[in-house]
Amino acid sequence: MTQGKPPETAAATSVESSVQSSTEKSAEHWMQLALAAARQAQLLGEVPVGAVLVREGQLVAAGFNRPISTHDPSAHAEMAALREGARLLGNYRLPDCELYVTLEPCAMCAGAMLHARLKKVIFGAHDPKTGAGGSVINLFGEAQLNHQTVVEGGVLAQECGDLLKAFFAARRAAARAAPKNNPDPL
Ligand SMILES: [Zn+2]
């Protein structure tokens, strides 16, 4: 009599769990999306850094690094994701949002995130040269500033870092191959 019940129950449970998982994506899931954005930057010859803005488990906006092609020193991945997200949400304050970025934010981006009252920032690789999420300074936890944002680093750090290392290695190789064509070899 109840032979049909177990499969139905199992199906219902399966749907329920998939709905739940879609609203509770892992940090690695969002970082993978940020990595996809970083690869878009790489296609343009830009340093491959990508970011996504997430609100209550939903993707709001993505951005990637493109200061060279836009002639804009502020065109970092985080700035692009913040601008697009704020525009879409119709609010320059983003207190319910989390931002995932493949590289530790610089001071400019950290400042913009504090202005946005961002809830949390999660980054991949550490940046020992310009990182403002703890490597050089930690602007997010500066008690004298009027707002603090939770910061977490090291999510998919290896993958995020490897993308950058491969990019710079290829650029150095290209510079060695044609030094006269590249006035600013790294
Ligand atoms: Zn930045």
XYZ file of N, CA, C and O and ligand atoms in Angstrom:
745
model
N 0.817 -1.215 0.000
C 0.000 0.000 0.000
C 0.856 1.273 0.000
O 0.535 2.267 -0.604
N 1.924 1.218 0.684
C 2.738 2.431 0.797
C 4.008 2.356 -0.059
O 4.951 3.068 0.182
N 3.939 1.476 -1.059
C 5.152 1.295 -1.860
C 5.576 2.577 -2.595
O 6.732 2.803 -2.844
N 4.552 3.368 -2.956
C 4.880 4.600 -3.696
C 5.420 5.706 -2.804
O 5.967 6.668 -3.286
N 5.279 5.548 -1.515
C 5.637 6.665 -0.614
C 7.135 6.975 -0.528
O 7.512 8.123 -0.688
N 7.947 5.958 -0.316
C 9.359 6.291 -0.101
C 10.005 7.122 -1.220
O 10.647 8.124 -0.931
N 9.758 6.746 -2.526
C 10.372 7.552 -3.580
C 9.897 9.003 -3.546
O 10.678 9.928 -3.753
N 8.578 9.194 -3.265
C 8.049 10.565 -3.218
C 8.714 11.357 -2.110
O 9.107 12.502 -2.285
N 8.845 10.693 -0.957
C 9.468 11.359 0.178
C 10.918 11.711 -0.143
O 11.380 12.809 0.132
N 11.579 10.752 -0.783
C 12.978 10.985 -1.122
C 13.113 12.151 -2.101
O 13.988 12.993 -1.968
N 12.177 12.191 -3.082
C 12.227 13.263 -4.069
C 11.997 14.616 -3.403
O 12.682 15.591 -3.691
N 11.017 14.650 -2.500
C 10.712 15.907 -1.825
C 11.904 16.373 -0.995
O 12.246 17.548 -0.996
N 12.535 15.428 -0.315
C 13.704 15.773 0.496
C 14.832 16.296 -0.381
O 15.513 17.257 -0.053
N 14.982 15.652 -1.544
C 16.044 16.062 -2.452
C 15.847 17.494 -2.939
O 16.764 18.294 -2.955
N 14.588 17.798 -3.321
C 14.296 19.162 -3.792
C 14.546 20.160 -2.676
O 15.155 21.201 -2.868
N 14.076 19.788 -1.478
C 14.236 20.685 -0.337
C 15.714 20.980 -0.062
O 16.104 22.126 0.123
N 16.518 19.925 -0.104
C 17.933 20.134 0.214
C 18.634 20.933 -0.871
O 19.535 21.699 -0.593
N 18.184 20.767 -2.143
C 18.844 21.530 -3.202
C 18.462 23.003 -3.112
O 19.261 23.877 -3.400
N 17.213 23.276 -2.691
C 16.807 24.670 -2.503
C 17.631 25.292 -1.386
O 18.145 26.395 -1.506
N 17.796 24.527 -0.326
C 18.561 25.027 0.811
C 20.012 25.319 0.411
O 20.557 26.363 0.728
N 20.594 24.391 -0.363
C 22.002 24.583 -0.713
C 22.173 25.764 -1.659
O 23.205 26.399 -1.668
N 21.123 26.064 -2.464
C 21.264 27.176 -3.391
C 21.226 28.522 -2.677
O 21.682 29.513 -3.197
N 20.651 28.544 -1.465
C 20.625 29.803 -0.737
C 21.766 29.889 0.275
O 21.977 30.909 0.879
N 22.477 28.792 0.439
C 23.593 28.800 1.381
C 24.857 28.306 0.693
O 25.425 27.287 1.057
N 25.259 29.018 -0.331
C 26.459 28.631 -1.073
C 27.688 28.821 -0.194
O 27.743 29.700 0.653
N 28.676 27.996 -0.450
C 29.894 28.089 0.341
C 30.760 29.248 -0.131
O 30.581 29.776 -1.226
N 31.692 29.618 0.723
C 32.640 30.677 0.363
C 33.425 30.275 -0.884
O 33.725 31.111 -1.735
N 33.722 28.987 -0.995
C 34.465 28.498 -2.164
C 33.654 28.694 -3.443
O 34.215 29.013 -4.493
N 32.351 28.510 -3.357
C 31.489 28.711 -4.536
C 31.595 30.148 -5.050
O 31.806 30.388 -6.239
N 31.462 31.103 -4.130
C 31.517 32.515 -4.547
C 32.919 32.882 -5.029
O 33.076 33.701 -5.941
N 33.932 32.287 -4.388
C 35.305 32.600 -4.821
C 35.561 32.046 -6.223
O 36.315 32.645 -7.000
N 34.937 30.925 -6.551
C 35.056 30.392 -7.915
C 34.472 31.384 -8.923
O 35.022 31.565 -10.017
N 33.380 32.030 -8.567
C 32.790 33.037 -9.458
C 33.714 34.250 -9.579
O 33.857 34.835 -10.655
N 34.351 34.612 -8.470
C 35.309 35.720 -8.506
C 36.502 35.348 -9.393
O 37.029 36.183 -10.139
N 36.905 34.089 -9.332
C 37.995 33.612 -10.188
C 37.610 33.675 -11.667
O 38.430 34.018 -12.527
N 36.355 33.367 -11.956
C 35.880 33.449 -13.346
C 35.965 34.899 -13.830
O 36.344 35.158 -14.978
N 35.615 35.843 -12.955
C 35.721 37.260 -13.306
C 37.191 37.646 -13.516
O 37.535 38.398 -14.429
N 38.072 37.093 -12.676
C 39.504 37.376 -12.807
C 40.033 36.917 -14.164
O 40.871 37.589 -14.782
N 39.522 35.799 -14.625
C 39.971 35.287 -15.934
C 39.506 36.200 -17.068
O 40.148 36.273 -18.116
N 38.419 36.918 -16.864
C 37.978 37.901 -17.866
C 38.990 39.043 -17.954
O 39.285 39.547 -19.038
N 39.519 39.454 -16.793
C 40.546 40.496 -16.777
C 41.776 40.013 -17.539
O 42.366 40.751 -18.345
N 42.133 38.762 -17.294
C 43.313 38.194 -17.949
C 43.170 38.225 -19.474
O 44.130 38.486 -20.190
N 41.977 37.974 -19.966
C 41.744 37.981 -21.413
C 42.013 39.355 -22.024
O 42.339 39.468 -23.199
N 41.872 40.408 -21.191
C 42.119 41.773 -21.670
C 43.563 42.200 -21.431
O 43.919 43.347 -21.688
N 44.377 41.300 -20.897
C 45.760 41.638 -20.595
C 45.916 42.386 -19.292
O 46.950 42.972 -19.007
N 44.867 42.379 -18.479
C 44.901 43.047 -17.173
C 45.325 42.042 -16.102
O 45.130 40.832 -16.264
N 45.872 42.548 -15.004
C 46.225 41.681 -13.883
C 44.948 40.959 -13.423
O 43.934 41.608 -13.142
N 44.974 39.610 -13.396
C 43.737 38.857 -13.144
C 43.259 38.863 -11.689
O 43.648 38.023 -10.880
N 42.416 39.843 -11.399
C 41.753 39.919 -10.092
C 40.259 40.077 -10.373
O 39.865 40.865 -11.225
N 39.445 39.301 -9.662
C 37.998 39.369 -9.858
C 37.279 39.449 -8.530
O 37.823 39.050 -7.493
N 36.057 39.980 -8.572
C 35.273 40.130 -7.345
C 33.800 39.911 -7.626
O 33.319 40.167 -8.734
N 33.077 39.412 -6.623
C 31.619 39.323 -6.714
C 31.007 39.874 -5.429
O 31.574 39.734 -4.344
N 29.855 40.512 -5.602
C 29.099 41.044 -4.467
C 27.900 40.130 -4.246
O 27.182 39.808 -5.195
N 27.721 39.710 -2.997
C 26.676 38.745 -2.659
C 25.783 39.339 -1.563
O 26.287 39.946 -0.616
N 24.475 39.182 -1.751
C 23.523 39.679 -0.734
C 22.544 38.573 -0.379
O 21.840 38.079 -1.256
N 22.542 38.190 0.866
C 21.636 37.154 1.371
C 21.637 35.912 0.486
O 20.586 35.397 0.079
N 22.823 35.455 0.159
C 22.957 34.227 -0.608
C 22.699 34.362 -2.092
O 22.616 33.357 -2.799
N 22.565 35.584 -2.576
C 22.302 35.804 -4.007
C 23.408 36.656 -4.618
O 23.848 37.642 -4.017
N 23.802 36.291 -5.817
C 24.797 37.094 -6.539
C 24.162 38.416 -6.960
O 23.087 38.426 -7.564
N 24.825 39.522 -6.631
C 24.309 40.847 -7.014
C 25.086 41.391 -8.210
O 24.502 41.841 -9.191
N 26.412 41.337 -8.135
C 27.220 41.925 -9.201
C 28.607 41.296 -9.204
O 29.055 40.740 -8.203
N 29.261 41.406 -10.349
C 30.638 40.928 -10.473
C 31.475 42.020 -11.106
O 30.941 42.913 -11.779
N 32.768 41.969 -10.872
C 33.651 42.960 -11.481
C 35.040 42.394 -11.624
O 35.404 41.439 -10.931
N 35.794 42.955 -12.539
C 37.186 42.518 -12.678
C 38.091 43.714 -12.910
O 37.645 44.799 -13.295
N 39.351 43.477 -12.649
C 40.373 44.505 -12.714
C 40.586 44.984 -14.151
O 40.799 44.167 -15.042
N 40.541 46.279 -14.392
C 40.802 46.780 -15.744
C 41.294 48.224 -15.789
O 40.790 49.034 -16.586
N 42.281 48.568 -14.967
C 42.779 49.953 -14.974
C 43.507 50.332 -16.265
O 43.451 51.487 -16.680
N 44.175 49.361 -16.909
C 44.950 49.685 -18.114
C 44.009 50.040 -19.265
O 44.137 51.093 -19.889
N 43.050 49.163 -19.531
C 42.173 49.372 -20.686
C 41.212 50.544 -20.498
O 40.733 51.120 -21.469
N 40.934 50.924 -19.241
C 40.009 52.042 -19.015
C 40.751 53.344 -18.694
O 40.112 54.382 -18.520
N 42.087 53.276 -18.597
C 42.896 54.451 -18.195
C 42.372 55.002 -16.878
O 42.190 56.209 -16.721
N 42.115 54.106 -15.942
C 41.506 54.511 -14.674
C 42.188 53.775 -13.518
O 42.003 52.567 -13.343
N 42.993 54.503 -12.744
C 43.710 53.843 -11.636
C 42.787 53.269 -10.565
O 43.220 52.454 -9.758
N 41.516 53.691 -10.566
C 40.589 53.173 -9.549
C 39.777 51.980 -10.061
O 38.914 51.481 -9.340
N 40.054 51.520 -11.268
C 39.236 50.452 -11.866
C 39.645 49.064 -11.376
O 39.926 48.161 -12.170
N 39.682 48.897 -10.072
C 39.970 47.586 -9.489
C 38.692 46.743 -9.473
O 37.577 47.284 -9.538
N 38.873 45.445 -9.352
C 37.743 44.516 -9.391
C 36.687 44.848 -8.338
O 35.478 44.840 -8.614
N 37.157 45.151 -7.134
C 36.217 45.428 -6.036
C 35.395 46.681 -6.320
O 34.195 46.738 -6.013
N 36.054 47.715 -6.872
C 35.352 48.963 -7.176
C 34.254 48.712 -8.208
O 33.148 49.248 -8.097
N 34.572 47.894 -9.201
C 33.592 47.588 -10.249
C 32.391 46.852 -9.660
O 31.235 47.169 -9.970
N 32.658 45.861 -8.804
C 31.560 45.095 -8.197
C 30.730 45.971 -7.256
O 29.496 45.885 -7.240
N 31.388 46.840 -6.494
C 30.675 47.747 -5.580
C 29.805 48.724 -6.360
O 28.640 48.957 -6.016
N 30.380 49.328 -7.419
C 29.632 50.313 -8.216
C 28.389 49.682 -8.842
O 27.298 50.242 -8.776
N 28.600 48.529 -9.453
C 27.485 47.862 -10.131
C 26.434 47.402 -9.111
O 25.231 47.559 -9.331
N 26.901 46.854 -8.005
C 25.980 46.384 -6.972
C 25.168 47.523 -6.374
O 23.947 47.408 -6.204
N 25.822 48.628 -6.059
C 25.131 49.777 -5.468
C 24.113 50.354 -6.453
O 23.003 50.738 -6.076
N 24.489 50.362 -7.735
C 23.580 50.869 -8.767
C 22.336 49.973 -8.858
O 21.207 50.461 -8.868
N 22.571 48.659 -8.891
C 21.451 47.729 -9.021
C 20.539 47.743 -7.800
O 19.316 47.607 -7.919
N 21.130 47.892 -6.622
C 20.332 47.887 -5.390
C 19.774 49.267 -5.063
O 18.962 49.413 -4.156
N 20.247 50.285 -5.792
C 19.732 51.639 -5.582
C 20.124 52.225 -4.252
O 19.375 53.001 -3.649
N 21.322 51.868 -3.788
C 21.756 52.363 -2.482
C 23.276 52.328 -2.412
O 23.887 51.315 -2.755
N 23.877 53.434 -1.979
C 25.341 53.431 -1.868
C 25.814 52.750 -0.587
O 26.994 52.461 -0.438
N 24.878 52.467 0.309
C 25.205 51.677 1.498
C 24.838 50.219 1.224
O 23.745 49.940 0.718
N 25.739 49.326 1.579
C 25.518 47.901 1.290
C 25.744 47.055 2.547
O 26.563 46.135 2.561
N 24.998 47.351 3.610
C 25.266 46.688 4.896
C 24.895 45.206 4.932
O 25.318 44.500 5.848
N 24.099 44.753 3.970
C 23.704 43.340 3.936
C 24.580 42.520 2.980
O 24.291 41.347 2.746
N 25.593 43.155 2.438
C 26.362 42.490 1.375
C 27.732 41.998 1.845
O 28.357 42.570 2.737
N 28.158 40.941 1.158
C 29.515 40.407 1.338
C 30.216 40.522 0.002
O 29.597 40.358 -1.049
N 31.496 40.803 0.044
C 32.258 40.894 -1.199
C 33.371 39.849 -1.183
O 34.127 39.746 -0.222
N 33.419 39.063 -2.246
C 34.462 38.052 -2.416
C 35.424 38.539 -3.482
O 34.992 38.931 -4.573
N 36.706 38.533 -3.194
C 37.696 39.007 -4.155
C 38.911 38.085 -4.122
O 39.288 37.583 -3.064
N 39.499 37.865 -5.288
C 40.558 36.854 -5.396
C 41.872 37.292 -4.757
O 42.708 36.458 -4.430
N 42.060 38.612 -4.615
C 43.302 39.128 -4.012
C 42.944 40.089 -2.876
O 41.971 40.841 -2.980
N 43.741 40.067 -1.847
C 43.526 40.967 -0.703
C 43.359 42.412 -1.186
O 44.162 42.895 -1.977
N 42.328 43.105 -0.723
C 42.071 44.473 -1.202
C 43.183 45.450 -0.829
O 43.855 45.300 0.193
N 43.342 46.477 -1.672
C 44.279 47.564 -1.387
C 43.571 48.583 -0.490
O 42.376 48.447 -0.198
N 44.291 49.628 -0.101
C 43.726 50.637 0.803
C 42.555 51.379 0.153
O 41.563 51.691 0.821
N 42.660 51.649 -1.153
C 41.570 52.344 -1.852
C 40.278 51.527 -1.793
O 39.211 52.056 -1.443
N 40.387 50.259 -2.136
C 39.196 49.406 -2.164
C 38.658 49.163 -0.756
O 37.443 49.128 -0.544
N 39.564 48.997 0.199
C 39.127 48.816 1.585
C 38.362 50.054 2.043
O 37.326 49.948 2.707
N 38.854 51.236 1.663
C 38.176 52.482 2.016
C 36.783 52.544 1.411
O 35.821 52.938 2.079
N 36.667 52.156 0.144
C 35.362 52.169 -0.524
C 34.402 51.198 0.160
O 33.215 51.491 0.320
N 34.918 50.053 0.576
C 34.064 49.063 1.241
C 33.580 49.575 2.592
O 32.446 49.304 3.007
N 34.434 50.328 3.276
C 34.020 50.912 4.557
C 32.963 51.988 4.337
O 31.995 52.090 5.091
N 33.134 52.786 3.271
C 32.112 53.794 2.947
C 30.776 53.112 2.650
O 29.711 53.652 2.950
N 30.840 51.946 2.033
C 29.618 51.202 1.677
C 29.023 50.471 2.880
O 27.949 49.884 2.775
N 29.749 50.488 4.019
C 29.286 49.771 5.226
C 29.094 48.279 4.959
O 28.154 47.651 5.465
N 29.988 47.756 4.143
C 29.915 46.345 3.778
C 29.949 45.449 5.020
O 30.679 45.723 5.962
N 29.179 44.373 4.989
C 29.115 43.480 6.150
C 30.403 42.676 6.310
O 30.924 42.530 7.408
N 30.889 42.140 5.187
C 32.043 41.256 5.281
C 32.799 41.221 3.963
O 32.184 41.313 2.896
N 34.097 41.086 4.035
C 34.903 40.894 2.832
C 35.721 39.612 2.992
O 36.288 39.353 4.055
N 35.708 38.820 1.944
C 36.420 37.547 1.950
C 37.383 37.565 0.764
O 36.948 37.764 -0.377
N 38.669 37.396 1.018
C 39.606 37.416 -0.094
C 40.355 36.098 -0.224
O 40.380 35.279 0.701
N 40.962 35.891 -1.393
C 41.696 34.667 -1.673
C 43.157 34.787 -1.267
O 43.523 34.502 -0.122
N 43.988 35.209 -2.208
C 45.422 35.299 -1.940
C 45.765 36.550 -1.131
O 45.141 37.597 -1.297
N 46.745 36.419 -0.271
C 47.251 37.579 0.465
C 48.138 38.410 -0.462
O 48.779 37.871 -1.370
N 48.178 39.725 -0.216
C 49.046 40.607 -0.985
C 50.028 41.289 -0.030
O 49.694 42.286 0.610
N 51.248 40.743 0.070
C 52.205 41.288 1.027
C 52.712 42.684 0.681
O 53.320 43.355 1.520
N 52.431 43.148 -0.551
C 52.917 44.472 -0.961
C 51.918 45.600 -0.713
O 52.299 46.686 -0.299
N 50.649 45.359 -1.014
C 49.657 46.438 -0.847
C 48.401 46.000 -0.091
O 47.413 46.742 -0.071
N 48.412 44.849 0.510
C 47.213 44.338 1.183
C 46.781 45.175 2.375
O 47.562 45.372 3.312
N 45.528 45.611 2.332
C 44.984 46.399 3.442
C 43.985 45.590 4.263
O 43.165 46.140 4.987
N 44.081 44.249 4.136
C 43.220 43.380 4.926
C 44.025 42.611 5.954
O 43.606 41.536 6.396
N 45.179 43.153 6.320
C 45.987 42.529 7.357
C 47.449 42.321 6.983
O 48.304 42.237 7.860
N 47.753 42.234 5.679
C 49.136 41.951 5.290
C 50.071 43.132 5.528
O 51.159 42.977 6.085
N 49.656 44.333 5.067
C 50.455 45.543 5.310
C 49.812 46.329 6.455
O 50.476 46.701 7.424
N 48.527 46.568 6.289
C 47.716 47.191 7.346
C 46.362 46.476 7.346
O 46.059 45.750 6.405
N 45.581 46.694 8.390
C 44.211 46.170 8.373
C 43.237 47.315 8.590
O 42.892 47.660 9.718
N 42.820 47.902 7.470
C 41.885 49.029 7.555
C 40.512 48.592 8.050
O 39.784 49.380 8.640
N 40.178 47.327 7.821
C 38.843 46.851 8.182
C 38.631 46.781 9.696
O 37.514 46.837 10.167
N 39.725 46.632 10.415
C 39.604 46.485 11.862
C 40.158 47.664 12.631
O 40.462 47.546 13.821
N 40.306 48.805 11.949
C 40.877 49.993 12.584
C 39.856 50.633 13.524
O 38.872 51.235 13.070
N 40.091 50.497 14.807
C 39.102 50.927 15.803
C 38.831 52.424 15.769
O 37.747 52.875 16.155
N 39.804 53.209 15.268
C 39.611 54.665 15.253
C 38.720 55.129 14.103
O 38.226 56.250 14.125
N 38.527 54.262 13.114
C 37.605 54.606 12.025
C 36.165 54.391 12.504
O 35.924 53.644 13.448
N 35.214 55.026 11.795
C 33.828 54.985 12.267
C 33.087 53.691 11.927
O 31.961 53.487 12.338
N 33.719 52.833 11.125
C 33.057 51.574 10.778
C 34.104 50.470 10.659
O 35.203 50.708 10.179
N 33.739 49.288 11.090
C 34.620 48.131 10.933
C 33.867 47.064 10.138
O 32.651 46.932 10.260
N 34.602 46.357 9.317
C 34.031 45.294 8.493
C 34.791 44.006 8.777
O 36.019 44.026 8.887
N 34.064 42.919 8.866
C 34.709 41.625 9.097
C 35.508 41.242 7.857
O 35.032 41.393 6.730
N 36.724 40.772 8.056
C 37.557 40.365 6.921
C 38.071 38.952 7.163
O 38.416 38.577 8.287
N 38.056 38.175 6.085
C 38.546 36.796 6.160
C 39.380 36.532 4.913
O 38.958 36.834 3.797
N 40.557 35.995 5.097
C 41.437 35.739 3.952
C 41.761 34.267 3.792
O 41.521 33.463 4.687
N 42.278 33.920 2.614
C 42.783 32.573 2.391
C 41.813 31.599 1.759
O 42.124 30.408 1.668
N 40.640 32.077 1.275
C 39.691 31.172 0.620
C 40.171 30.909 -0.818
O 40.332 31.843 -1.602
N 40.429 29.648 -1.139
C 41.001 29.253 -2.444
C 42.268 30.057 -2.745
O 42.511 30.451 -3.888
N 43.046 30.304 -1.711
C 44.242 31.147 -1.847
C 45.213 30.614 -2.897
O 45.788 31.380 -3.679
N 45.393 29.309 -2.904
C 46.338 28.709 -3.852
C 45.912 28.977 -5.298
O 46.710 29.437 -6.131
N 44.659 28.730 -5.586
C 44.148 28.916 -6.947
C 44.195 30.393 -7.357
O 44.583 30.722 -8.483
N 43.803 31.263 -6.441
C 43.820 32.709 -6.728
C 45.246 33.189 -6.956
O 45.515 33.971 -7.873
N 46.177 32.719 -6.123
C 47.575 33.120 -6.246
C 48.230 32.559 -7.493
O 49.008 33.248 -8.168
N 47.901 31.320 -7.812
C 48.490 30.680 -8.996
C 48.099 31.412 -10.278
O 48.904 31.526 -11.209
N 46.874 31.903 -10.328
C 46.413 32.647 -11.508
C 47.276 33.902 -11.705
O 47.694 34.225 -12.824
N 47.564 34.589 -10.602
C 48.391 35.797 -10.667
C 49.837 35.459 -11.034
O 50.446 36.122 -11.877
N 50.363 34.399 -10.410
C 51.764 34.020 -10.690
C 51.943 33.652 -12.152
O 52.923 34.037 -12.791
N 51.005 32.888 -12.688
C 51.097 32.479 -14.093
C 51.013 33.689 -15.011
O 51.723 33.773 -16.020
N 50.176 34.656 -14.644
C 50.033 35.864 -15.457
C 51.343 36.647 -15.505
O 51.814 37.038 -16.576
N 51.960 36.851 -14.326
C 53.192 37.639 -14.291
C 54.356 36.886 -14.933
O 55.219 37.502 -15.570
N 54.373 35.569 -14.787
C 55.432 34.775 -15.430
C 55.330 34.897 -16.947
O 56.347 35.061 -17.640
N 54.111 34.841 -17.473
C 53.910 34.968 -18.929
C 54.292 36.361 -19.391
O 54.888 36.528 -20.464
N 53.988 37.371 -18.579
C 54.314 38.743 -18.965
C 55.828 38.974 -18.965
O 56.357 39.649 -19.841
N 56.509 38.365 -17.983
C 57.976 38.495 -17.945
C 58.597 37.804 -19.153
O 59.531 38.319 -19.760
N 58.062 36.633 -19.504
C 58.580 35.887 -20.646
C 58.379 36.684 -21.931
O 59.268 36.739 -22.794
N 57.224 37.332 -22.054
C 56.942 38.138 -23.245
C 57.875 39.343 -23.310
O 58.346 39.723 -24.386
N 58.169 39.918 -22.145
C 59.061 41.078 -22.101
C 60.480 40.693 -22.497
O 61.182 41.447 -23.183
N 60.901 39.498 -22.074
C 62.251 39.021 -22.441
C 62.333 38.745 -23.933
O 63.352 39.012 -24.567
N 61.241 38.239 -24.497
C 61.225 37.882 -25.917
C 61.253 39.122 -26.799
O 61.808 39.091 -27.890
N 60.644 40.206 -26.341
C 60.581 41.421 -27.153
C 60.788 42.644 -26.270
O 59.863 43.420 -26.043
N 62.024 42.839 -25.774
C 62.275 43.930 -24.833
C 62.017 45.317 -25.395
O 61.584 46.215 -24.676
N 62.243 45.498 -26.706
C 62.058 46.833 -27.293
C 60.595 47.205 -27.423
O 60.248 48.375 -27.540
N 59.746 46.180 -27.453
C 58.315 46.455 -27.609
C 57.613 46.662 -26.274
O 56.432 46.951 -26.232
N 58.340 46.458 -25.193
C 57.721 46.601 -23.884
C 58.570 47.538 -23.039
O 59.561 47.129 -22.455
N 58.172 48.819 -22.966
C 58.982 49.796 -22.216
C 58.934 49.585 -20.720
O 59.727 50.179 -20.010
N 58.010 48.761 -20.230
C 57.856 48.599 -18.788
C 57.813 47.132 -18.390
O 56.819 46.627 -17.892
N 58.944 46.428 -18.655
C 58.941 44.993 -18.332
C 58.978 44.765 -16.829
O 59.578 45.528 -16.100
N 58.313 43.723 -16.412
C 58.327 43.395 -14.975
C 59.243 42.209 -14.725
O 59.380 41.356 -15.553
Zn 42.072 47.902 -4.926
